[in-house]
Short mmCIF file of N, CA and C in Angstrom, two decimals:
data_model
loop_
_atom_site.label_atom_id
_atom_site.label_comp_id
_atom_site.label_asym_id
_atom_site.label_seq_id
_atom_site.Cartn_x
_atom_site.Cartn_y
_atom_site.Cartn_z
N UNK A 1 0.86 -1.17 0.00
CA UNK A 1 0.00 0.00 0.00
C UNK A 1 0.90 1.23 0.00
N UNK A 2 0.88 1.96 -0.94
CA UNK A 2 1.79 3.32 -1.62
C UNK A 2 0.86 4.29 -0.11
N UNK A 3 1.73 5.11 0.80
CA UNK A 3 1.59 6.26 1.20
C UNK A 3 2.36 7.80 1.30
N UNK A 4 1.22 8.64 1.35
CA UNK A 4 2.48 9.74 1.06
C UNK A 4 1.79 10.43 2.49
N UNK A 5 2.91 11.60 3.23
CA UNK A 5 3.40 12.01 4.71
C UNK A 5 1.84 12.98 4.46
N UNK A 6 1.24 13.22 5.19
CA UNK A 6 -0.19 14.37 5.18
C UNK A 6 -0.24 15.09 6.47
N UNK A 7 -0.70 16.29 6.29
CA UNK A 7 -1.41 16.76 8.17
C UNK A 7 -2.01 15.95 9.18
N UNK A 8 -1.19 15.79 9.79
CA UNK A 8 -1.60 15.00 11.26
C UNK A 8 -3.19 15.18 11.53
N UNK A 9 -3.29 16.33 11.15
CA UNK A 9 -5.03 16.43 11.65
C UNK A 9 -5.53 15.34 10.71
N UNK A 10 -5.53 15.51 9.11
CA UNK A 10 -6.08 14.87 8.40
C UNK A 10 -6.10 13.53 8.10
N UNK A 11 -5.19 13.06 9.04
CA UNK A 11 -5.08 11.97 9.15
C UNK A 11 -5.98 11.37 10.25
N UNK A 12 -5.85 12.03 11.51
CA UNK A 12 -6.86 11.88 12.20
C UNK A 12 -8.51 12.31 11.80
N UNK A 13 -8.65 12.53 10.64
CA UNK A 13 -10.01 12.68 10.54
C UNK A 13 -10.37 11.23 9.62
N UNK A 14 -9.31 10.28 10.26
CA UNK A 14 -9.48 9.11 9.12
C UNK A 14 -10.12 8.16 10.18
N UNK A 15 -10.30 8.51 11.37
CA UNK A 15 -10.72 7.66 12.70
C UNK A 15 -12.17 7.63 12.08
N UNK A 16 -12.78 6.17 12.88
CA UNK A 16 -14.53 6.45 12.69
C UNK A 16 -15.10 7.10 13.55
N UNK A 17 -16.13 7.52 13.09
CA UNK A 17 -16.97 8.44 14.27
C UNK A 17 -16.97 8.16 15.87
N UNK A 18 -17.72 8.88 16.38
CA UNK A 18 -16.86 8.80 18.14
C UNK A 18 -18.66 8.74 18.52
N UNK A 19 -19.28 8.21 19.64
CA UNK A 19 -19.86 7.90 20.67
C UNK A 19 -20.44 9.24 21.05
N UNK A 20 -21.58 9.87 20.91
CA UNK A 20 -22.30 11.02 21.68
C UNK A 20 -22.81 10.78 23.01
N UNK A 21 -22.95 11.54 23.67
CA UNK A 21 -23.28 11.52 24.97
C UNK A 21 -23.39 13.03 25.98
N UNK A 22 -24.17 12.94 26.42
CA UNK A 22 -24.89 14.00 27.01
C UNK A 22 -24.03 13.67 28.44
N UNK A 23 -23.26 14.93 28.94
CA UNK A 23 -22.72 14.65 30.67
C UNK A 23 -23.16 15.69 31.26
N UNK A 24 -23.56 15.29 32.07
CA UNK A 24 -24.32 16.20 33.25
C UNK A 24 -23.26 16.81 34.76
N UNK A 25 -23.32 17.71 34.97
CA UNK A 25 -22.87 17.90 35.94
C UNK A 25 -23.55 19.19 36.84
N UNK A 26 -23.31 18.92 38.61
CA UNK A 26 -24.21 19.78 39.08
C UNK A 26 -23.53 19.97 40.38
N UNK A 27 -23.76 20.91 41.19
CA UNK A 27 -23.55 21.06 42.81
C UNK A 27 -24.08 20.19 43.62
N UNK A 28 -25.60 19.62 43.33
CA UNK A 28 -26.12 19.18 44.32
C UNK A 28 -27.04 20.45 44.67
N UNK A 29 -27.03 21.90 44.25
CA UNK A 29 -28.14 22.18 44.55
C UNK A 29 -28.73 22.91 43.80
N UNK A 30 -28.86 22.11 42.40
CA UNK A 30 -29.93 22.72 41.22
C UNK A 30 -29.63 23.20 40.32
N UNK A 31 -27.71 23.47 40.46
CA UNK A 31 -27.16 24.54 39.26
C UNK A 31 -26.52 23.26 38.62
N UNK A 32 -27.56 23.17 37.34
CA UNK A 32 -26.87 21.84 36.79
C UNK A 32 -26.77 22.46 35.59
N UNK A 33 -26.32 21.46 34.89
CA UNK A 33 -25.63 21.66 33.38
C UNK A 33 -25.49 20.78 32.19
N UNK A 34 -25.85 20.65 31.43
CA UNK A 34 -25.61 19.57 30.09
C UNK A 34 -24.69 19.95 29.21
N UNK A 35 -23.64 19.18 28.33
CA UNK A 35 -22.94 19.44 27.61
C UNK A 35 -23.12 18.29 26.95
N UNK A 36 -22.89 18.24 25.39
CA UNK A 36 -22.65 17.31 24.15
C UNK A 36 -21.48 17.34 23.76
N UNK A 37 -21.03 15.48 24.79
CA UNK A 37 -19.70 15.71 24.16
C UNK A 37 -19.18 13.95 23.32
N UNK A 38 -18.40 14.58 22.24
CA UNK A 38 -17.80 12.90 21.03
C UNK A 38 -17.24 12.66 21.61
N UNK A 39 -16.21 13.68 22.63
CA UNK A 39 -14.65 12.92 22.97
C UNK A 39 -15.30 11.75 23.98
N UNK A 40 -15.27 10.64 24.22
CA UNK A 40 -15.55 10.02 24.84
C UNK A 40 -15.37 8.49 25.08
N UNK A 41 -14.20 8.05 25.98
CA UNK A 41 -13.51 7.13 26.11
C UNK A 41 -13.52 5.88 27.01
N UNK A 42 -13.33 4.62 26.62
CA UNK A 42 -13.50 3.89 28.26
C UNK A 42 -12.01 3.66 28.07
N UNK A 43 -11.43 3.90 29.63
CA UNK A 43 -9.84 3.90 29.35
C UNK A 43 -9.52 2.62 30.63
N UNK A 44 -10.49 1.60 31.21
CA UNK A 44 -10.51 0.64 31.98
C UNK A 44 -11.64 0.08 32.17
N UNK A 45 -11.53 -1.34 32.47
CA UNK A 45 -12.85 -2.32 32.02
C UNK A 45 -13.01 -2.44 33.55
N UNK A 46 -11.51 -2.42 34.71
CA UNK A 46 -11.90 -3.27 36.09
C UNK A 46 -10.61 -2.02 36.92
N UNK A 47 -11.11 -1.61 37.49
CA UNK A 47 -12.51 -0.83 37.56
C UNK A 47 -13.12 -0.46 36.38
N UNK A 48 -14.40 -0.04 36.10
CA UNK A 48 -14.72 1.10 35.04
C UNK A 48 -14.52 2.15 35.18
N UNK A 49 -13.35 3.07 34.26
CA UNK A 49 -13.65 4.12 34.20
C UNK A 49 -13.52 4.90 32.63
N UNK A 50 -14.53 5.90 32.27
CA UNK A 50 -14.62 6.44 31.36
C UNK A 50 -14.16 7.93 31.80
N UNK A 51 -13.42 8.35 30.04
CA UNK A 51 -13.05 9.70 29.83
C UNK A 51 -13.74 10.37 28.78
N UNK A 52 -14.16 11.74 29.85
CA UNK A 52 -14.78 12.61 28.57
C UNK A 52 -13.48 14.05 28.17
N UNK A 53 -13.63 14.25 27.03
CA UNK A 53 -12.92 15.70 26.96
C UNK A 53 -13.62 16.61 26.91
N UNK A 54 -13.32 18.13 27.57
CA UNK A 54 -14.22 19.23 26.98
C UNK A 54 -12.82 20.11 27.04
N UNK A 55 -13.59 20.64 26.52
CA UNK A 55 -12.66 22.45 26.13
C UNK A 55 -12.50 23.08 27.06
N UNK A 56 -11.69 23.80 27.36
CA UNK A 56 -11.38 24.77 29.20
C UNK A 56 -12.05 25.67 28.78
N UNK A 57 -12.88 26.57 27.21
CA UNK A 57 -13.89 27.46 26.84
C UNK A 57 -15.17 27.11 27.11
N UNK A 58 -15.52 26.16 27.35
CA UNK A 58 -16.87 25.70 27.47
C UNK A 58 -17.42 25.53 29.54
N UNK A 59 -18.78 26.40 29.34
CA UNK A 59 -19.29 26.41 30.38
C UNK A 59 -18.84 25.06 31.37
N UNK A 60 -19.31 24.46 30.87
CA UNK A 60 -19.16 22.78 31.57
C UNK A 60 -17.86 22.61 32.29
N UNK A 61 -16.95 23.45 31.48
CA UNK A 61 -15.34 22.86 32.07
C UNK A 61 -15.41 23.51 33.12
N UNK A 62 -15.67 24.81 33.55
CA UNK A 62 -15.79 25.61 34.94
C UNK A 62 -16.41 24.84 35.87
N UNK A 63 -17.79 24.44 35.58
CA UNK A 63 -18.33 23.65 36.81
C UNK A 63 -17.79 22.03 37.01
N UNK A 64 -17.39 21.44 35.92
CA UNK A 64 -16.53 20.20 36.11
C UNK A 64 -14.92 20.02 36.99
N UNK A 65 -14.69 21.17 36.85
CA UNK A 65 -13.11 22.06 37.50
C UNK A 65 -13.90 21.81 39.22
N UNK A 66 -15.21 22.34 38.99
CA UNK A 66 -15.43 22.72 40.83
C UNK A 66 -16.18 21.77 41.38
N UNK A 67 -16.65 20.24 40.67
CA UNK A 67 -17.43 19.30 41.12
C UNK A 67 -16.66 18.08 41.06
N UNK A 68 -16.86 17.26 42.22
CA UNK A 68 -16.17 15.70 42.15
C UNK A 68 -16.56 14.73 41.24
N UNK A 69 -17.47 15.00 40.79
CA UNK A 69 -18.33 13.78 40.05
C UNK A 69 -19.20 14.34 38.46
N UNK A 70 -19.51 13.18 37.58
CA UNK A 70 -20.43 14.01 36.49
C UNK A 70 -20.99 12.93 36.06
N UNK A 71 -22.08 12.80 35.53
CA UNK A 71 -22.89 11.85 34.59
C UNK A 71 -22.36 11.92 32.96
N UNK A 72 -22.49 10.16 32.49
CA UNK A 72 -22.69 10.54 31.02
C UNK A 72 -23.78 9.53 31.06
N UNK A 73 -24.45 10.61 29.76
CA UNK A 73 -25.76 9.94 29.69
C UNK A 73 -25.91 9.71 28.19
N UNK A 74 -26.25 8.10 27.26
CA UNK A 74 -26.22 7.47 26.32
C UNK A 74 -27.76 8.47 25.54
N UNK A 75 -27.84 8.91 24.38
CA UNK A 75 -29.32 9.40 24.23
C UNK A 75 -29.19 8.47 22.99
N UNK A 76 -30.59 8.27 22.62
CA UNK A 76 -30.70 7.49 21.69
C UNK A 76 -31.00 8.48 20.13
N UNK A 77 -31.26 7.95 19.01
CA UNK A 77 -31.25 8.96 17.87
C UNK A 77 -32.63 9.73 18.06
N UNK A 78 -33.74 9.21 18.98
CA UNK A 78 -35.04 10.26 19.09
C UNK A 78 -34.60 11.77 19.51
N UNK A 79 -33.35 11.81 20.50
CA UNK A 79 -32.83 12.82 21.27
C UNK A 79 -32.06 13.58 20.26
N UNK A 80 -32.01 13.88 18.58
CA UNK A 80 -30.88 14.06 18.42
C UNK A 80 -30.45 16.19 18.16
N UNK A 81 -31.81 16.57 18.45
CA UNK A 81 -32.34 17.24 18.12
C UNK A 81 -32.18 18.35 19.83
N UNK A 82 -32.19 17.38 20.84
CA UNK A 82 -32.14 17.80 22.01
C UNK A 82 -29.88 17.48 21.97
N UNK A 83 -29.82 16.79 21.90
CA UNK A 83 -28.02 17.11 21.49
C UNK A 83 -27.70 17.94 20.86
N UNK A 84 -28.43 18.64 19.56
CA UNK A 84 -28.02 18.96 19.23
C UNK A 84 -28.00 20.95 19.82
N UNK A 85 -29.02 20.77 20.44
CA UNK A 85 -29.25 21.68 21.02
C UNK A 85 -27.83 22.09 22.37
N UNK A 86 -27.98 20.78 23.23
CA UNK A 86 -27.37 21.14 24.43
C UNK A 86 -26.13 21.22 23.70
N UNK A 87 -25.34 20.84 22.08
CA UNK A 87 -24.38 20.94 22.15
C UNK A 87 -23.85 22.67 21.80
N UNK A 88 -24.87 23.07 21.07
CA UNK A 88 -24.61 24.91 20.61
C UNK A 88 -25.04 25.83 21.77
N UNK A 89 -26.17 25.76 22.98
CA UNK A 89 -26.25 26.77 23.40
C UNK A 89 -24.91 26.66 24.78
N UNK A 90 -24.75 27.84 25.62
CA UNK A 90 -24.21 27.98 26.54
C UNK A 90 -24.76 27.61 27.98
N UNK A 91 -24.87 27.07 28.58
CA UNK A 91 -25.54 26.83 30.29
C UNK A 91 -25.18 28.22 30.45
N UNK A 92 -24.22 29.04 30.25
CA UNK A 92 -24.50 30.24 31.14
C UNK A 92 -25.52 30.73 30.26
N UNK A 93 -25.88 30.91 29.56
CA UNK A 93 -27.20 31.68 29.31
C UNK A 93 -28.38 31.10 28.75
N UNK A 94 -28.36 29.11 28.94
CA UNK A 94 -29.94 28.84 29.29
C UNK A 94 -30.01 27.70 30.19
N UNK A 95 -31.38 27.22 30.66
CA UNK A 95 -31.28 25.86 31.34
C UNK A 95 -31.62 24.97 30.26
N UNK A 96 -30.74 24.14 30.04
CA UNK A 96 -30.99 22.74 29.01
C UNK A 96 -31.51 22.07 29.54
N UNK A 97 -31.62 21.33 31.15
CA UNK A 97 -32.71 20.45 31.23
C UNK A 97 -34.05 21.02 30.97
N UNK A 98 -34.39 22.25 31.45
CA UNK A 98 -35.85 23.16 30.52
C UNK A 98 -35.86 23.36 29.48
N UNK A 99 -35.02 23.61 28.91
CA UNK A 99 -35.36 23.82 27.48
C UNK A 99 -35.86 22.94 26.76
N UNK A 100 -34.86 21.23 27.25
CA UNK A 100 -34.87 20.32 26.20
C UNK A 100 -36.09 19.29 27.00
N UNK A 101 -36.61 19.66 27.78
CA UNK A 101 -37.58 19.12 28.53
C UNK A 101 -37.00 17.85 29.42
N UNK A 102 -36.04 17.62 29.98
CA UNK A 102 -34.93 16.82 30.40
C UNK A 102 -35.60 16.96 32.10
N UNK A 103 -35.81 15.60 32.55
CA UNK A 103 -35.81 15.66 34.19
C UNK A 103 -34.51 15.21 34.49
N UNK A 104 -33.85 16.54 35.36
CA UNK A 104 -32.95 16.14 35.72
C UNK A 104 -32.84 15.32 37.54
N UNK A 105 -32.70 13.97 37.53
CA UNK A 105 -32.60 13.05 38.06
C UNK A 105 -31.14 13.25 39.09
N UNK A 106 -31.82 12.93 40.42
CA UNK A 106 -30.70 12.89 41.35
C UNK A 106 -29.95 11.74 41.14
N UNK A 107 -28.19 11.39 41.06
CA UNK A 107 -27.89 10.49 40.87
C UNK A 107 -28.11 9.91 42.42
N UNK A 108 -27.52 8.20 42.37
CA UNK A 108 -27.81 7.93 43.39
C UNK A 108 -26.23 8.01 44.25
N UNK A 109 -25.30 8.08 43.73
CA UNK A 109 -24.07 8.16 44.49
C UNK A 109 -22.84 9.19 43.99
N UNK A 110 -24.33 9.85 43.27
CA UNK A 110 -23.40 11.52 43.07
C UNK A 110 -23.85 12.57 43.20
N UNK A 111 -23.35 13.92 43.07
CA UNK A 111 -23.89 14.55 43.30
C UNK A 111 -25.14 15.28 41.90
N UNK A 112 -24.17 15.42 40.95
CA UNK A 112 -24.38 15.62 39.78
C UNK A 112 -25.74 14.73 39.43
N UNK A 113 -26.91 15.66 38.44
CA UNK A 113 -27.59 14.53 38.03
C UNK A 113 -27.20 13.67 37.00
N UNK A 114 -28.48 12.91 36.64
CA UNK A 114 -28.38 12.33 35.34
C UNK A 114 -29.76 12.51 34.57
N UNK A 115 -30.13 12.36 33.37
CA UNK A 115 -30.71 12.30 32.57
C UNK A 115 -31.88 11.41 31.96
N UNK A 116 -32.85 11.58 32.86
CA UNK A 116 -33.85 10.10 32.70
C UNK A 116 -34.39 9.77 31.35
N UNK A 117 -34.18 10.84 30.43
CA UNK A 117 -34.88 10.56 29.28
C UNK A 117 -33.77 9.62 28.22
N UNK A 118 -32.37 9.63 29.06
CA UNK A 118 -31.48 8.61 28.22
C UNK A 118 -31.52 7.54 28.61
N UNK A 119 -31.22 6.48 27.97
CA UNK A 119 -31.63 5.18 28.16
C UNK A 119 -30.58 4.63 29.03
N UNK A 120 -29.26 5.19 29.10
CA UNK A 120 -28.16 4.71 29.91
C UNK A 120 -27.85 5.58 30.92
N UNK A 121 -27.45 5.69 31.64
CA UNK A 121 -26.78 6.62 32.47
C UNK A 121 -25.83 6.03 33.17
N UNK A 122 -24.66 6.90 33.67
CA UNK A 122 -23.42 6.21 34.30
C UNK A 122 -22.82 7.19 35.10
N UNK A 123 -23.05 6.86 36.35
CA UNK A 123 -22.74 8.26 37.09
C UNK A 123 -21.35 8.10 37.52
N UNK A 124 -20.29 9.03 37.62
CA UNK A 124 -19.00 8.70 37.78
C UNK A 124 -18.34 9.81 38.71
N UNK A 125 -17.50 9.37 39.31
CA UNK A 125 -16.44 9.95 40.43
C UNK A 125 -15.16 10.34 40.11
N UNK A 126 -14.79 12.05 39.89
CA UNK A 126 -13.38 11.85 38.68
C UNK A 126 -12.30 11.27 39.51
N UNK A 127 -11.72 10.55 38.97
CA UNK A 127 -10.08 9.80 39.07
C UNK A 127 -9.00 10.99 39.00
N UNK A 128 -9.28 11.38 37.81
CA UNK A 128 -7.82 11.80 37.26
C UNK A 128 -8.59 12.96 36.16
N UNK A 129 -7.42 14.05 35.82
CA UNK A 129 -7.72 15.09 35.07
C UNK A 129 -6.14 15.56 33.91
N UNK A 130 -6.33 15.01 32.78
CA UNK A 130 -5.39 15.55 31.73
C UNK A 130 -5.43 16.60 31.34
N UNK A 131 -4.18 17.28 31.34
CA UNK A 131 -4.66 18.30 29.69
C UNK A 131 -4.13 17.88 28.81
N UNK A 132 -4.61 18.20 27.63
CA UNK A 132 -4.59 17.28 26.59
C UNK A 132 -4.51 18.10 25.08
N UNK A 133 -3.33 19.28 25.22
CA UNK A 133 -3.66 20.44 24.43
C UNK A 133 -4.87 21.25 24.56
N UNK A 134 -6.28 21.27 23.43
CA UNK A 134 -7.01 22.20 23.05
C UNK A 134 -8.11 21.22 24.07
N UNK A 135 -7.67 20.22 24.58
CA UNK A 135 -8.78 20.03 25.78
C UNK A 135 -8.31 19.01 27.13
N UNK A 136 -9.26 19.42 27.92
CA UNK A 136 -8.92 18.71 29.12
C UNK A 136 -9.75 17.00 29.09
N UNK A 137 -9.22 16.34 29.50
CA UNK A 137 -9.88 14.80 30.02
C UNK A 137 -9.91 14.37 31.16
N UNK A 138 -11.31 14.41 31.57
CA UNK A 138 -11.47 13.88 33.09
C UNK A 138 -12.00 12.17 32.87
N UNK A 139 -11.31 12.09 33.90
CA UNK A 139 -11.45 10.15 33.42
C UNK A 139 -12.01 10.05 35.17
N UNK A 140 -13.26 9.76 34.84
CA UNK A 140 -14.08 9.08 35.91
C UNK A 140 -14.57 7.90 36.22
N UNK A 141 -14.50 7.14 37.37
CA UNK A 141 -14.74 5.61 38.01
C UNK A 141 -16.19 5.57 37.86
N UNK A 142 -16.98 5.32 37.09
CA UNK A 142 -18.25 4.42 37.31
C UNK A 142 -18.77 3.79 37.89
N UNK A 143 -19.50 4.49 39.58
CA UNK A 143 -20.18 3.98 40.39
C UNK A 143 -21.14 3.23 40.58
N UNK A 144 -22.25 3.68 39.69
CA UNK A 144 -23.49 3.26 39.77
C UNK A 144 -23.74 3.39 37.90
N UNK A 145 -24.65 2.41 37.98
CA UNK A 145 -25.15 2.77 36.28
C UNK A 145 -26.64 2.19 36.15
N UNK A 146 -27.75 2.85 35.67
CA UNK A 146 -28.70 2.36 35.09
C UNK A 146 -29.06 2.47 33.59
N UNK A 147 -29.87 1.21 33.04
CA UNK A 147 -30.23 1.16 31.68
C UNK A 147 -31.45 0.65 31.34
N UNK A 148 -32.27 1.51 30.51
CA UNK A 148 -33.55 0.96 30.36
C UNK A 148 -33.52 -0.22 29.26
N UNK A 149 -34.59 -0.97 29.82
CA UNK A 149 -34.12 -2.39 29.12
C UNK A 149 -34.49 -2.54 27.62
N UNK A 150 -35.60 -1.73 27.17
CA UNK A 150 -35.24 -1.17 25.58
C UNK A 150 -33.92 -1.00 25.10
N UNK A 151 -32.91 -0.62 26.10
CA UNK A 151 -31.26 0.45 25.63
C UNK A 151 -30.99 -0.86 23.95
N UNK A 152 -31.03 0.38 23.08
CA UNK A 152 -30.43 -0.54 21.73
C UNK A 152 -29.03 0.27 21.40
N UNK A 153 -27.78 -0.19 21.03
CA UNK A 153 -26.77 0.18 21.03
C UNK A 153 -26.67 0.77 19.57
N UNK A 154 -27.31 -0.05 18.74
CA UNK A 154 -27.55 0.11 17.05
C UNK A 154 -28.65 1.72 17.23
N UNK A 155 -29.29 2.00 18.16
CA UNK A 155 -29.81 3.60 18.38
C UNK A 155 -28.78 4.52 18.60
N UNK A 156 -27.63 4.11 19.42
CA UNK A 156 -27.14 5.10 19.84
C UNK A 156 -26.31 6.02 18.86
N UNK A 157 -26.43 7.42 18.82
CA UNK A 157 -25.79 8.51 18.26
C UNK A 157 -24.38 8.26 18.18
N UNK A 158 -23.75 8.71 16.80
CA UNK A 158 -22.35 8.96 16.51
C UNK A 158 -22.16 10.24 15.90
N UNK A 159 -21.10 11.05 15.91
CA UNK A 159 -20.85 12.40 15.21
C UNK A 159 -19.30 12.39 14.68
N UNK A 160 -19.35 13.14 13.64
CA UNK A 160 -18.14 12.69 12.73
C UNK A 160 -18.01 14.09 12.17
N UNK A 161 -17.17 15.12 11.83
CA UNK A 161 -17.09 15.98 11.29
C UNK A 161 -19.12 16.44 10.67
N UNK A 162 -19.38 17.26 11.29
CA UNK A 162 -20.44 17.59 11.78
C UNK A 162 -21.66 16.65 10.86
N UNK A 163 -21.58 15.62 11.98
CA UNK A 163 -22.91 14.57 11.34
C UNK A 163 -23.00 13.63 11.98
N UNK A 164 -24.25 13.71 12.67
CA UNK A 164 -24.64 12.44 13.35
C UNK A 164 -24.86 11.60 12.93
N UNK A 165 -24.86 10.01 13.35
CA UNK A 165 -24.80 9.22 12.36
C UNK A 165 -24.86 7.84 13.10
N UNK A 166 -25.55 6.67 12.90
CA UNK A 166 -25.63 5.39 13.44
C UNK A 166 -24.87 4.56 13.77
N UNK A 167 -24.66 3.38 14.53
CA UNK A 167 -23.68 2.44 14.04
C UNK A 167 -23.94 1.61 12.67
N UNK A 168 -22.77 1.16 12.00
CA UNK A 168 -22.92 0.61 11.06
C UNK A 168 -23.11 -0.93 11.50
N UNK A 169 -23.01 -1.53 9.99
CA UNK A 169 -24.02 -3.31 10.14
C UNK A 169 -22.17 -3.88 10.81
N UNK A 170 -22.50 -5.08 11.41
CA UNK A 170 -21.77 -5.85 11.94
C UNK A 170 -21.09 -6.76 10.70
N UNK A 171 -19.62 -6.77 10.59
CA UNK A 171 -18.79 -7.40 9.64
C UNK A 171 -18.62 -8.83 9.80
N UNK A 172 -18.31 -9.04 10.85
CA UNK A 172 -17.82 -10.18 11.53
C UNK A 172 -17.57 -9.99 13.31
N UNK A 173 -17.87 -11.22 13.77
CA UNK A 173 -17.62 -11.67 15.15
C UNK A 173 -16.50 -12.50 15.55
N UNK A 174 -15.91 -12.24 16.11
CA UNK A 174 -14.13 -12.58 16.68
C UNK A 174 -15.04 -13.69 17.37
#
C-alpha cells in the first residue's frame, strides 16, 4: 500500500466516528448543566472508568473544574435534536434540562444529576484530570449505572465531522 506524509489532523479525521453523549454535571443544589460531548472514552474495564474531553472554553469545564463527580448519559437517535441543542447553546445563558424538557434526576451516588430521558446513564467519580492540548480529560470511576431495558446500542448517536450518524451493520464476530 503506496503512502504519502499528510497533516496530522487529516489523518486523524481518518478515525470512525466517536460515541455522543450527554454529561451532566451539578452542585447538588440545582445549578446543573448539560454538555454534548464525542470525545468520549473507556480507558478501563476493572474498575470502570470512562473519559470525557471538553474544552477549558466551554461552560461545563468551569463547573466540572469545581465538582467531584459528572454523569454521562447514552441518548438514543429520538434525542438528536435535544443534542443537538445542548451541544450549541451555553448553560450560562440557558437551562438545558428546561429547554430540552430533560428531568434532571438525582444520581444515586453523586452529586451531579443524570438524565432520565437517556436510556443509559453512568454516574461517575473523577479519578484523574489531563490536559490534553485544546482540551482537558477527566477520566471518571463508574459507580453506579442504570439502563432501560429497551437500551439498543444500534440507536445510539455517533458524530463525525459535523454529522450524526448510526452504528454501522456488523462485519464479523471474533
Amino acid at each position: 500500500m503506496e503512502k504519502s506524509e499528510v497533516n496530522p489532523i487529516w489523518a486523524c479525521r481518518a478515525f470512525p466516528a466517536f460515541p455522543v453523549a450527554l454529561v451532566a454535571v451539578g452542585d447538588g443544589n440545582g445549578n446543573n448543566n448539560i454538555i454534548t460531548v464525542a470525545l468520549v472514552h473507556m480507558f478501563s474495564f476493572n474498575p470502570p472508568v470512562l473519559g470525557i474531553g471538553i474544552s477549558p472554553a466551554r461552560h461545563s469545564y468551569e463547573m466540572l473544574e469545581a465538582s467531584d463527580d459528572f454523569s454521562i448519559n447514552i441518548p438514543s437517535k429520538d434525542l438528536v435534536e435535544e443534542v443537538l441543542y445542548c451541544g450549541q447553546r451555553s448553560g450560562r445563558d440557558v437551562n438545558k434540562f428546561e429547554d430540552c424538557g430533560f428531568e434532571p434526576k438525582q444520581g444515586k451516588k453523586i452529586r451531579s444529576p443524570v438524565i432520565e430521558e437517556c436510556a443509559v446513564s453512568l454516574e461517575c467519580v473523577k479519578r484523574q484530570r489531563v490536559d490534553a492540548g485544546d482540551h482537558v480529560w477527566y477520566l471518571g470511576e463508574v459507580v453506579h449505572a442504570e439502563m432501560a431495558k429497551d437500551a439498543d446500542r444500534e440507536k445510539s448517536l455517533m458524530y463525525w465531522s459535523g454529522e450524526f450518524r448510526l452504528l454501522g451493520d456488523v462485519i464479523r464476530k471474533r
